[in-house]
CSV table of C-alpha atoms and ligand atoms in Angstrom, one decimal:
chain,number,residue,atom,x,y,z
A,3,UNK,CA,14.9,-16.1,-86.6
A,4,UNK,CA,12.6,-15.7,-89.4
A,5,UNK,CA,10.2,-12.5,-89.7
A,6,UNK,CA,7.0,-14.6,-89.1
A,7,UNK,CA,8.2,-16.1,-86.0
A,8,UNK,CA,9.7,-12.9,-84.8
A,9,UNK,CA,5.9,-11.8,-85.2
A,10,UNK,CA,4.6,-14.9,-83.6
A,11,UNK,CA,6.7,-13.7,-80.7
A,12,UNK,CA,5.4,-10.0,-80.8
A,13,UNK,CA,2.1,-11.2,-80.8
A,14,UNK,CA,2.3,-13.5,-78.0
A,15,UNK,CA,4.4,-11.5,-75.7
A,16,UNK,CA,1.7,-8.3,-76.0
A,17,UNK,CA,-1.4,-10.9,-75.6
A,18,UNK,CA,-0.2,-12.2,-72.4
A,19,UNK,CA,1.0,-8.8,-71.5
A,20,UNK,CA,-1.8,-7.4,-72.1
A,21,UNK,CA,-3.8,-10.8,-69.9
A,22,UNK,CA,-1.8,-9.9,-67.3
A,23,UNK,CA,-2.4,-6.5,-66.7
A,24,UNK,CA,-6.5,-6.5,-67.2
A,25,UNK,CA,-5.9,-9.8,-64.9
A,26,UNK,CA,-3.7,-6.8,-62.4
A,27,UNK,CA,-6.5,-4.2,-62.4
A,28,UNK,CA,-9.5,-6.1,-62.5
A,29,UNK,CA,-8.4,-7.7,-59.0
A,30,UNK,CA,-7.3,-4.2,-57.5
A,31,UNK,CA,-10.4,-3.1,-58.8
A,32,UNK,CA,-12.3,-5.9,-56.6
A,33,UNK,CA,-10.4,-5.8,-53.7
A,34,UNK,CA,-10.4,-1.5,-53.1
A,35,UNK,CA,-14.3,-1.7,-53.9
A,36,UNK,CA,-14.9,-5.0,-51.4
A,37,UNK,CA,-13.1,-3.4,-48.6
A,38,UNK,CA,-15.0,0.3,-49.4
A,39,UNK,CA,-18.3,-1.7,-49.2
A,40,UNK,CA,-19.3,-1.4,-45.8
A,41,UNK,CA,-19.5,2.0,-45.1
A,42,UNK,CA,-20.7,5.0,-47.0
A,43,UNK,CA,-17.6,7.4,-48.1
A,44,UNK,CA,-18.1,10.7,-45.8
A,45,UNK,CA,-19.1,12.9,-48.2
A,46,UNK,CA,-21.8,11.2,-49.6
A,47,UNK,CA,-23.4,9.9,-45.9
A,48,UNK,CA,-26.8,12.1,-46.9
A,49,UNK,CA,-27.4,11.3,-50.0
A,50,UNK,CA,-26.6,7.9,-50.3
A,51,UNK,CA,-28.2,5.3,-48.3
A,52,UNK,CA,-25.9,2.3,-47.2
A,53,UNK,CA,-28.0,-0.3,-48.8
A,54,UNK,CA,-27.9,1.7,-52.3
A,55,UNK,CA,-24.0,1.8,-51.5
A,56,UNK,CA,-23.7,-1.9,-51.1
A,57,UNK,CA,-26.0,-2.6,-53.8
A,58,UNK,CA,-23.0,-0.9,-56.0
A,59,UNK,CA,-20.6,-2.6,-54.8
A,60,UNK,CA,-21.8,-5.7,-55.9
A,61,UNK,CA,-22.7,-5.1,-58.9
A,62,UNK,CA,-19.6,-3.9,-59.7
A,63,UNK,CA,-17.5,-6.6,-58.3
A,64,UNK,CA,-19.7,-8.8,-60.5
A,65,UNK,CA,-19.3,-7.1,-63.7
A,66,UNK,CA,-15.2,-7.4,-63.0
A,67,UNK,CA,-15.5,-11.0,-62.0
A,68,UNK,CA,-17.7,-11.2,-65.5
A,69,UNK,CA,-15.3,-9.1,-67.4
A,70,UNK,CA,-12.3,-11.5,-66.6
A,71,UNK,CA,-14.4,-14.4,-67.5
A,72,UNK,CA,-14.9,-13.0,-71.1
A,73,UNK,CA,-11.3,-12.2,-71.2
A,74,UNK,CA,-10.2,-15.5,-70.9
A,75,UNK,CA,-12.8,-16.8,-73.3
A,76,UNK,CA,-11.7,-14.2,-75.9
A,77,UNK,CA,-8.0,-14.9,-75.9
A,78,UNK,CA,-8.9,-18.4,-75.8
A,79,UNK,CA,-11.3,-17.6,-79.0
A,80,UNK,CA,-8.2,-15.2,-80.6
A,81,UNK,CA,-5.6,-17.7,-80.3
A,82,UNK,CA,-7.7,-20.5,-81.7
A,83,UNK,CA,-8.3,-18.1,-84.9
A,84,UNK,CA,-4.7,-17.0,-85.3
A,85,UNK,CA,-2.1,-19.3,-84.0
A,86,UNK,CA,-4.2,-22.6,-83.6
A,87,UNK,CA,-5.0,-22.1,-87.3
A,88,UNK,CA,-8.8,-21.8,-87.5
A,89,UNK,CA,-8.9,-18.8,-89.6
A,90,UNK,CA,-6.5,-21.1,-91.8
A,91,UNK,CA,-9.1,-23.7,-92.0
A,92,UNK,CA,-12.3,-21.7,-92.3
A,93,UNK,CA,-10.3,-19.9,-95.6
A,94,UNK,CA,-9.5,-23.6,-97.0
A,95,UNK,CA,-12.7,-25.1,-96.6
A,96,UNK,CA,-14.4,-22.1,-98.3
A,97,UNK,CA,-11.6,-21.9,-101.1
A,98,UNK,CA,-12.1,-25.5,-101.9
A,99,UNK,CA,-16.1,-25.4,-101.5
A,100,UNK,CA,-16.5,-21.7,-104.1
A,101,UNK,CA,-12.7,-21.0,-105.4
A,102,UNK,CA,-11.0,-17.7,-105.0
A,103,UNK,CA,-12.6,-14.6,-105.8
A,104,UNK,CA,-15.0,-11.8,-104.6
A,105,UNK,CA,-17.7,-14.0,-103.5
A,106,UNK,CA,-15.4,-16.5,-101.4
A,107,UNK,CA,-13.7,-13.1,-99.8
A,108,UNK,CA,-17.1,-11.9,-98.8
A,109,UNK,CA,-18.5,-15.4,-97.5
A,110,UNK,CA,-15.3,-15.5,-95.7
A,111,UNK,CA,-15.7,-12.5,-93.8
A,112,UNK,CA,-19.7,-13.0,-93.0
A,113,UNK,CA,-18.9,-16.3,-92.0
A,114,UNK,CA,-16.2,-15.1,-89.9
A,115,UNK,CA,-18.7,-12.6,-88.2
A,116,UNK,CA,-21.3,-15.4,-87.9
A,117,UNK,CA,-19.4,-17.6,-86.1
A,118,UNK,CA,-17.7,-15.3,-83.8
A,119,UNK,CA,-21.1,-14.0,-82.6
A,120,UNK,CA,-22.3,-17.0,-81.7
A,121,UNK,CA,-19.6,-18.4,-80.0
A,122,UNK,CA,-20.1,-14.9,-77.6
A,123,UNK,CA,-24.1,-15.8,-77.6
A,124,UNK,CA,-23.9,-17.2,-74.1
A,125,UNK,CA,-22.0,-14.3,-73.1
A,126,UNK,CA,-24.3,-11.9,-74.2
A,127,UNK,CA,-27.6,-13.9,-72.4
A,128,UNK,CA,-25.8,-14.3,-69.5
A,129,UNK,CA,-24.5,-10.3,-68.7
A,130,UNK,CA,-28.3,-10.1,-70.1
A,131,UNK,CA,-30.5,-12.5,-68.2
A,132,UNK,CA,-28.3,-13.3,-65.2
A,133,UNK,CA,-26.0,-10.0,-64.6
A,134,UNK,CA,-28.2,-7.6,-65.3
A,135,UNK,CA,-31.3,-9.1,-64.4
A,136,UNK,CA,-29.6,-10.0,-60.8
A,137,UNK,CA,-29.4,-6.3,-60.0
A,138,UNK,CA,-32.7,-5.7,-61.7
A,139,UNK,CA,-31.7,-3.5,-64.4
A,140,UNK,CA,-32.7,-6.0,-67.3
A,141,UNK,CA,-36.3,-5.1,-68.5
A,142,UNK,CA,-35.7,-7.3,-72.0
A,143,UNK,CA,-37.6,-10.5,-72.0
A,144,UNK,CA,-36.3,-13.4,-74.5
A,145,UNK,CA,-38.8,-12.4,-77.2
A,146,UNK,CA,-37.7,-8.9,-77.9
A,147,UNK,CA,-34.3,-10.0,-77.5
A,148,UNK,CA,-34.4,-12.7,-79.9
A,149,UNK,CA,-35.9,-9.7,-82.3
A,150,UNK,CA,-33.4,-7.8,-81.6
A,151,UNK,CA,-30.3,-10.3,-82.7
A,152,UNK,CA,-32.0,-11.2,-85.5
A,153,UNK,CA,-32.9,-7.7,-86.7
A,154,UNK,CA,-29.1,-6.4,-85.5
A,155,UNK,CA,-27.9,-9.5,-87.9
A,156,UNK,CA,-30.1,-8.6,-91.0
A,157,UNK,CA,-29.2,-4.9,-90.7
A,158,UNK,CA,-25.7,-6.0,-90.4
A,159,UNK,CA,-25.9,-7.8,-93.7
A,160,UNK,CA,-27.9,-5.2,-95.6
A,161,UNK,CA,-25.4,-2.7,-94.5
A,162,UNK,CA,-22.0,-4.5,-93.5
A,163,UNK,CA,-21.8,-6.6,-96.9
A,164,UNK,CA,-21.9,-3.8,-99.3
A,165,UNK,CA,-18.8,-1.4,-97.6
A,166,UNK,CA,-17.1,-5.0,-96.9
A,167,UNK,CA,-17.5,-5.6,-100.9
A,168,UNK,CA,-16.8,-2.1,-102.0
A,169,UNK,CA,-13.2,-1.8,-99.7
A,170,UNK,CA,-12.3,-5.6,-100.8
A,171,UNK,CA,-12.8,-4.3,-104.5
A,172,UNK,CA,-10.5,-1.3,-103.8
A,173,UNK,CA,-7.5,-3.6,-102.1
A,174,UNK,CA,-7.7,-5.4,-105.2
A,175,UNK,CA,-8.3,-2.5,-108.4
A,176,UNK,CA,-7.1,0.7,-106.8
A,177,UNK,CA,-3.3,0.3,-107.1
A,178,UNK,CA,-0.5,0.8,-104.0
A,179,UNK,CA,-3.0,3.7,-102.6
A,180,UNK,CA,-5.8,1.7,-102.4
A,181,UNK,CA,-5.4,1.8,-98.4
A,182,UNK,CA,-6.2,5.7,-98.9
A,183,UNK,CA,-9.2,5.5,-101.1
A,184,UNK,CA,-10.4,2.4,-99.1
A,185,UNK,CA,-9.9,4.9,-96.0
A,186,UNK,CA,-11.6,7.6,-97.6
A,187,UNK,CA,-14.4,4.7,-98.7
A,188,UNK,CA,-14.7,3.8,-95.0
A,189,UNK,CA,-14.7,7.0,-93.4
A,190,UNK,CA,-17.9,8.6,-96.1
A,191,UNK,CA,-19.7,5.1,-95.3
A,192,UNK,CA,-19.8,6.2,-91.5
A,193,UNK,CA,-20.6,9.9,-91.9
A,194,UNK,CA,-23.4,8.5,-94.0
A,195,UNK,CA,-24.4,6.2,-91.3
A,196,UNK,CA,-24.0,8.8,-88.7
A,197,UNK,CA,-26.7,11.1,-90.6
A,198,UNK,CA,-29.6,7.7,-91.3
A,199,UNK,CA,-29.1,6.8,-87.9
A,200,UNK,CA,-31.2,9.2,-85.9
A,201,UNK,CA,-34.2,8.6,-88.8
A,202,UNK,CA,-33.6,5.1,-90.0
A,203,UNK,CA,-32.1,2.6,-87.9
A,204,UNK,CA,-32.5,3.6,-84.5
A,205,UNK,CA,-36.6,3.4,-84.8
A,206,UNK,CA,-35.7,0.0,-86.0
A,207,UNK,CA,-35.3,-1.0,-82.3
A,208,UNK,CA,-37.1,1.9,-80.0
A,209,UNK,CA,-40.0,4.2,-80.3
A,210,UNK,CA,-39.6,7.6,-80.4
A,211,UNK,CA,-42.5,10.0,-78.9
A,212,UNK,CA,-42.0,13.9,-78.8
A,213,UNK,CA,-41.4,15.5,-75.5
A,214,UNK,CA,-44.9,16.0,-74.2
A,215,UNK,CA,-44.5,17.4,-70.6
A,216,UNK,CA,-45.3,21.1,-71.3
A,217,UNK,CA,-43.1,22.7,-68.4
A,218,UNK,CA,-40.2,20.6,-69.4
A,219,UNK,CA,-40.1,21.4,-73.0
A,220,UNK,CA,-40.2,25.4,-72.2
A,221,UNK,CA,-37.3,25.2,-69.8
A,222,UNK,CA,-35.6,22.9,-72.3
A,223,UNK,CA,-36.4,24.9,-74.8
A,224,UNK,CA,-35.1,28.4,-72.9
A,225,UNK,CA,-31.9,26.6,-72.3
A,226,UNK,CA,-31.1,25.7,-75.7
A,227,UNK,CA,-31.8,29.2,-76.5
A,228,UNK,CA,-29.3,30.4,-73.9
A,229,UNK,CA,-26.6,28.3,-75.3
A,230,UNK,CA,-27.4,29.1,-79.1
A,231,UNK,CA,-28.1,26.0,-80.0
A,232,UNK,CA,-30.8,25.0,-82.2
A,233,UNK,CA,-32.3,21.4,-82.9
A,234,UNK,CA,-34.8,20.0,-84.5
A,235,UNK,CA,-37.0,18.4,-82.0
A,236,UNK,CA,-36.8,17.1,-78.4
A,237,UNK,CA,-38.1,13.0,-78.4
A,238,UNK,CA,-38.4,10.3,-75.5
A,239,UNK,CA,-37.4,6.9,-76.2
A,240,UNK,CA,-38.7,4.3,-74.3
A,241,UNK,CA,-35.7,2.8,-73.1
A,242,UNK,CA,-37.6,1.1,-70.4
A,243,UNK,CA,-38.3,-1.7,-72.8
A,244,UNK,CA,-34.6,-3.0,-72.3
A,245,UNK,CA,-32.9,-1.7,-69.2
A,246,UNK,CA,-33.6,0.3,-66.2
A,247,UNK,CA,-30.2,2.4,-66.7
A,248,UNK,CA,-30.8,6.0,-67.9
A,249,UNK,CA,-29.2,8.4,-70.6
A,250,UNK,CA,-29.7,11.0,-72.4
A,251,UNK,CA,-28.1,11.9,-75.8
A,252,UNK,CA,-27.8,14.1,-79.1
A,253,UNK,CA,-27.8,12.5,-82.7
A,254,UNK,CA,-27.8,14.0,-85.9
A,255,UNK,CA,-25.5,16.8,-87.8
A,256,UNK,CA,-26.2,20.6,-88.2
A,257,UNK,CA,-29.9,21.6,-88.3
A,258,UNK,CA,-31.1,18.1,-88.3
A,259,UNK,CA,-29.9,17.6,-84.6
A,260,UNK,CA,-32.4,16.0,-81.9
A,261,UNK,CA,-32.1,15.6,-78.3
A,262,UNK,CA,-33.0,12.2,-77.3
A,263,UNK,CA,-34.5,11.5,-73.5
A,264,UNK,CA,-34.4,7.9,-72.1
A,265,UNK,CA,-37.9,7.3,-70.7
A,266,UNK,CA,-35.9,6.3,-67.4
A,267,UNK,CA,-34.4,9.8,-67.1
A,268,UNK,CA,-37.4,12.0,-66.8
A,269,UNK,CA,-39.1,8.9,-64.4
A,270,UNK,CA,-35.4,9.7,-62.3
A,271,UNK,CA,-34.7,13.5,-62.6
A,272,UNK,CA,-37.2,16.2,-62.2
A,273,UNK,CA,-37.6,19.1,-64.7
A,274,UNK,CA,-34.3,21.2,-63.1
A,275,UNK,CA,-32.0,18.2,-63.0
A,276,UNK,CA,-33.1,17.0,-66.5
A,277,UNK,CA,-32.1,20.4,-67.7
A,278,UNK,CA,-28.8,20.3,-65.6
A,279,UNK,CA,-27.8,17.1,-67.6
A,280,UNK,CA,-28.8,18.5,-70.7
A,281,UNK,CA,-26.9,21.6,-70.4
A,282,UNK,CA,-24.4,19.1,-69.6
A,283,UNK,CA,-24.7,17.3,-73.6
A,284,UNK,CA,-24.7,21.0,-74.7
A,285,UNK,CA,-21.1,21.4,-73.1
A,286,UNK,CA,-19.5,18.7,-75.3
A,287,UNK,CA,-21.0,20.3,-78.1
A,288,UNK,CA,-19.8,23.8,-77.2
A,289,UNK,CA,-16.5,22.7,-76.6
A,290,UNK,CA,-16.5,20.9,-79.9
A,291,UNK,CA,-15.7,17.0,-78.1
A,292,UNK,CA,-17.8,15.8,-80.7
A,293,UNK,CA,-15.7,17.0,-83.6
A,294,UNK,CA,-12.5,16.7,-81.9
A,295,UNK,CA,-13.4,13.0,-81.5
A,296,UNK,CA,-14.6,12.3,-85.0
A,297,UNK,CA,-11.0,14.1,-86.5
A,298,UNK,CA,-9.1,11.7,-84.1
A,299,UNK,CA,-11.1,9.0,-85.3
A,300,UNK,CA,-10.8,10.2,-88.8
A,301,UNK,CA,-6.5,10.5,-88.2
A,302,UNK,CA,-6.3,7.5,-86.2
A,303,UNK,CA,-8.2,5.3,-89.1
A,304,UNK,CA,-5.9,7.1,-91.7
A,305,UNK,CA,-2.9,5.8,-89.6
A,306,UNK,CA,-4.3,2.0,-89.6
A,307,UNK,CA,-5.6,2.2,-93.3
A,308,UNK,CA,-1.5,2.7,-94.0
A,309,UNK,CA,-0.5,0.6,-91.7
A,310,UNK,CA,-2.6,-2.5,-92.9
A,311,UNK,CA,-2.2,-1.3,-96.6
A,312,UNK,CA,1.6,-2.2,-95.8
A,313,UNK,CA,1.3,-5.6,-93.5
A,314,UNK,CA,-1.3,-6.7,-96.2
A,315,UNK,CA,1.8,-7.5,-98.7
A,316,UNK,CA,4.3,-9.0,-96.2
A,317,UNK,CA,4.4,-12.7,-96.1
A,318,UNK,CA,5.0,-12.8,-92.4
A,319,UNK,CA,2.0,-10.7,-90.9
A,320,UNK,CA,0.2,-13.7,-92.2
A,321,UNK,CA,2.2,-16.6,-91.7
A,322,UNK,CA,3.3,-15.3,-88.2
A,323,UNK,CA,-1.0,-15.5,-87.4
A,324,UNK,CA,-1.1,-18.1,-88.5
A,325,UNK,CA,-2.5,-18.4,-91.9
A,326,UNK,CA,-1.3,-19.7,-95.1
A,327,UNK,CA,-1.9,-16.7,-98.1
A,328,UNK,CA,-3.0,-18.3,-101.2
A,329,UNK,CA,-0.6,-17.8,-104.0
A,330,UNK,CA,-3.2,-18.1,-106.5
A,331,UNK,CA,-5.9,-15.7,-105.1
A,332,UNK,CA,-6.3,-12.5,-103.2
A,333,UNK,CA,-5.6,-12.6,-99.2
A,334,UNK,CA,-7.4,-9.2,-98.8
A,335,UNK,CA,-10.1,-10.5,-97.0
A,336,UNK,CA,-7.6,-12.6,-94.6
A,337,UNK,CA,-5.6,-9.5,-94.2
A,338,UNK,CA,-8.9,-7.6,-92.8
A,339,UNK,CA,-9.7,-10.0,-90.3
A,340,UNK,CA,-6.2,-10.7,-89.2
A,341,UNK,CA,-6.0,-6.6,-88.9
A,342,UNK,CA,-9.3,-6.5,-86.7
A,343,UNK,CA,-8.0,-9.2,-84.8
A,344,UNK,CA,-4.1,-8.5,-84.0
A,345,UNK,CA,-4.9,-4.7,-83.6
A,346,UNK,CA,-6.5,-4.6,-80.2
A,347,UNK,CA,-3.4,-6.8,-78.6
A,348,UNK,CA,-1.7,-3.6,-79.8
A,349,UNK,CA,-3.9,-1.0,-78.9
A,350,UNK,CA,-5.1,-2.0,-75.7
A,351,UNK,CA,-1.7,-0.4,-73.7
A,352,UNK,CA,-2.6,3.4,-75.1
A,353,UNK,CA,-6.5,2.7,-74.2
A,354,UNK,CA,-5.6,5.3,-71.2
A,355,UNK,CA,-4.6,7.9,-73.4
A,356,UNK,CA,-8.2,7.7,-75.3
A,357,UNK,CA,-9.7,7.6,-71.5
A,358,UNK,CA,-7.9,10.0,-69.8
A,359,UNK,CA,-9.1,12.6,-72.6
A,360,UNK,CA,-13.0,11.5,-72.4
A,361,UNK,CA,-12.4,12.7,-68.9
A,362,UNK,CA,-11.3,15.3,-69.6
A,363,UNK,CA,-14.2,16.1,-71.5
A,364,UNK,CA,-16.8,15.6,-69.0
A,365,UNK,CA,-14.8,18.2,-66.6
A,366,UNK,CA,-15.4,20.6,-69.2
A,367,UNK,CA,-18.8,19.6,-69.7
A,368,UNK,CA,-19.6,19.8,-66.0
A,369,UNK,CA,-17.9,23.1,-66.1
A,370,UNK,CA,-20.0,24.3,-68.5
A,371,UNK,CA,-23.4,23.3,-67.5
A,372,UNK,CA,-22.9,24.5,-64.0
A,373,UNK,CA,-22.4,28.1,-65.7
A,374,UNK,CA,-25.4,27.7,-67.7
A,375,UNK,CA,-27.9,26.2,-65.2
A,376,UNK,CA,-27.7,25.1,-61.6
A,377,UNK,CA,-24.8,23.1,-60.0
A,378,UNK,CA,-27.1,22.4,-57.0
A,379,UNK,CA,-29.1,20.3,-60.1
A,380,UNK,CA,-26.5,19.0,-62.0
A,381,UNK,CA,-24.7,17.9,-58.6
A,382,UNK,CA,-27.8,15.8,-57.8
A,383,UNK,CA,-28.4,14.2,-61.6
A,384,UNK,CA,-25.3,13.2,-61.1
A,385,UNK,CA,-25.7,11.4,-57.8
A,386,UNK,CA,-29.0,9.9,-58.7
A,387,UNK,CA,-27.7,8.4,-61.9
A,388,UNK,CA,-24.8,7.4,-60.4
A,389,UNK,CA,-27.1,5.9,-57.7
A,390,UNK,CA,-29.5,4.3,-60.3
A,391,UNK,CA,-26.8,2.7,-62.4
A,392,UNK,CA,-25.1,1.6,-59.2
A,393,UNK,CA,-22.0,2.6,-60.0
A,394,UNK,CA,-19.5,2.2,-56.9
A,395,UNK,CA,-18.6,5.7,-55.4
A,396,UNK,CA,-15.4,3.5,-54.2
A,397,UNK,CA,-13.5,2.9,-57.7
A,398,UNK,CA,-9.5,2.0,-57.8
A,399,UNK,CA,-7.7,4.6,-58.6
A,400,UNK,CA,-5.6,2.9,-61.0
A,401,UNK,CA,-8.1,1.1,-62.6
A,402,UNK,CA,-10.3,4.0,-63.3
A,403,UNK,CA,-6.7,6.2,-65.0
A,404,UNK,CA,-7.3,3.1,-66.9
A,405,UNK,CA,-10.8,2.4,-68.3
A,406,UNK,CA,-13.5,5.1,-67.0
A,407,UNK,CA,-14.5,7.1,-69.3
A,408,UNK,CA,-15.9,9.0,-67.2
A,409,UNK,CA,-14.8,10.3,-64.1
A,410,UNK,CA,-15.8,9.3,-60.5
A,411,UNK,CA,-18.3,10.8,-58.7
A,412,UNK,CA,-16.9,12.0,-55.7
A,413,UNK,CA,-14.0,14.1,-58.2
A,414,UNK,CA,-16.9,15.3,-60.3
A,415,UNK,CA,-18.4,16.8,-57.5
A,416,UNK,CA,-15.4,18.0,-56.0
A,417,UNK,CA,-14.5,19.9,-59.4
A,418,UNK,CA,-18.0,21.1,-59.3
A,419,UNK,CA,-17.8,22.7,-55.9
A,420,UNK,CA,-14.8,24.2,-56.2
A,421,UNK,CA,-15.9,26.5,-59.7
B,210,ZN,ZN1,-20.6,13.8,-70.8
């Protein structure tokens, strides 16, 4: 057996794996919440009202049922790229219509993205204007969403064609390291995005007002004081423009940090519980998630740089996805999308491990903001958000080892209680 088919194999045998067991949890995931749905768990019977339980419920059986739906489209999508050849053909058709070279390698990747996001467009208005709308969290109307795609594409361009030009130049002038200085390349291009984001892009889509309620800012401001922690200013965003669900999150490095408040949160909490979830944000920054994340990121990119710096010069990796390399030009822009694309089949089965730390995390975080404000407050930000979102009370245990990020409610509280 040759190396390309024994990759061919590899391939196939993880996708389907991989199929099945999303196809395993999602319906576990149904079935526990369906048969939780008519009752209210015990210890949440006075806070939670049976309607706002159901409600839940619903929407997340309908999210599943949605989820497996775009599974199936995108395995569908990923073979026909790979195996089915129409990466193969979109890099023909552009080689014959503007010959090898920098240009064709950077029309073949934007066409690439192009595509792909349009064949997920009805996706993305239906989870938009169906899903969410249903359950009423969807405030967008077609308008600002239309804005919003074709802003999110231009910035794309103006941003993603540059780095995309700049690491394709590398693969092809920086000798057998180039992986490393394309890794270094790629990991200065996101700290720089990082540090314009908060400034530059993100006002691009939302307004941002300083925090105007008086008594808010001065317990806000007392807490941060508490916790040593300085930042720059505290803003609302109106969030309400686009979704009903609420947040509440920190951008920005060093001195330059703000604390961004969704305009939903403050409508939601009042002043104590706002202050409980912030001292909650706080936590992850005084238990350094944030930089423990960003140097596992860092390592973790390192680790794929090397490892598509090598599968870039085998003959199999792209004749096993199906794709012809041209002997008379450079693959490098094949080899990136066949990377991005045969990576997640890969990845998917130590997703847990990236899970299980995030909630990990948000123990500490809880931990820490009940020792720095109230766990009374905290305990009912909690339960309100969780209420808001409708997030089921009810998960599968197994499904949520595998994909919450965040812990359920009912062992957030319990963790709470018992410190
Ligand atoms: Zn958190």
């Amino acid at each position: 057996m040759s190396y390309a088919l024994g990759f061919t194999c590899a391939f196939a045998a993880a996708l389907l794996a991989g199929l099945a067991v999303k196809f395993w949890l999602a319906t576990r995931q149904i079935r526990h919440v369906a048969r939780h749905r008519d009752a209210v768990p015990a210890v949440f019977a006075q806070t939670m009202t049976l309607s706002g339980h159901q409600k839940a419920a619903d929407y997340t059986i309908a999210k599943v049922r949605f989820g497996l739906l775009e599974m199936a489209w995108g395995a569908a999508l990923l073979l026909a790229w790979t195996l089915l050849g129409g990466l193969d053909l979109l890099n023909k058709v552009l080689l014959a219509w503007m010959g090898g070279g920098m240009a064709q390698q950077l029309a073949l990747l934007a066409a690439f993205a192009l595509i792909g996001g349009l064949l997920d467009l009805p996706f993305t208005l239906w989870q938009t204007f169906r899903l969410e709308e249903r359950f009423g969290f969807n405030k967008m109307t077609f308008k600002l969403w239309l804005g919003d795609a074709v802003k999110g594409t231009l910035l794309g361009a103006v941003i993603g064609l540059p780095i995309a030009a700049l690491i394709l130049w590398l693969m092809g002038a920086a000798g057998t390291l180039w992986w490393f200085w394309a890794w270094a390349a790629w990991m200065g291009f996101n700290l720089l995005l990082m540090l314009v984001y908060p400034s530059f892009i993100a006002p691009l889509f939302n307004k941002f007002k300083p925090l105007d309620d008086a008594g808010l800012k001065a317990r806000v401001t007392a807490l941060m004081q508490r916790c040593g922690f300085a930042a720059k200013g505290l803003f609302v965003m109106d969030g309400s423009r686009r979704s009903a669900h609420a947040n509440a999150y920190f951008t920005g490095f060093g001195a330059s940090k703000r604390v961004v408040f969704y305009d939903t949160l403050l409508r939601q909490l009042n002043a104590g519980e706002v202050e409980a979830v912030l001292a909650h944000e706080l936590g992850h920054f005084k238990h350094r998630h944030i930089v423990k994340r960003m140097v596992a990121m860092f390592a973790l990119s390192l680790a794929g740089f090397a490892l598509l710096g090598w599968v870039s010069g085998q003959s199999w990796f792209y004749a096993g996805l199906g794709v012809q390399p041209n002997m008379a030009a450079p693959n490098n822009a094949l080899a990136l999308l066949l990377f991005m694309l045969a990576v997640p089949v890969f990845s998917f089965f130590v997703a847990p491990l990236s899970a299980r730390m995030s909630r990990k995390h948000e123990f500490e975080a809880d931990a820490y903001a009940v020792a720095q404000t109230s766990g009374a407050d905290l305990a009912a930000a909690l339960l309100k958000l969780y209420q808001d979102n409708a997030s089921t009370l009810t998960p599968d245990p197994v499904f949520v080892k595998f994909y919450y990020s965040h812990p359920p409610a009912s062992e957030r509280l319990a963790r709470m209680g018992a410190a």
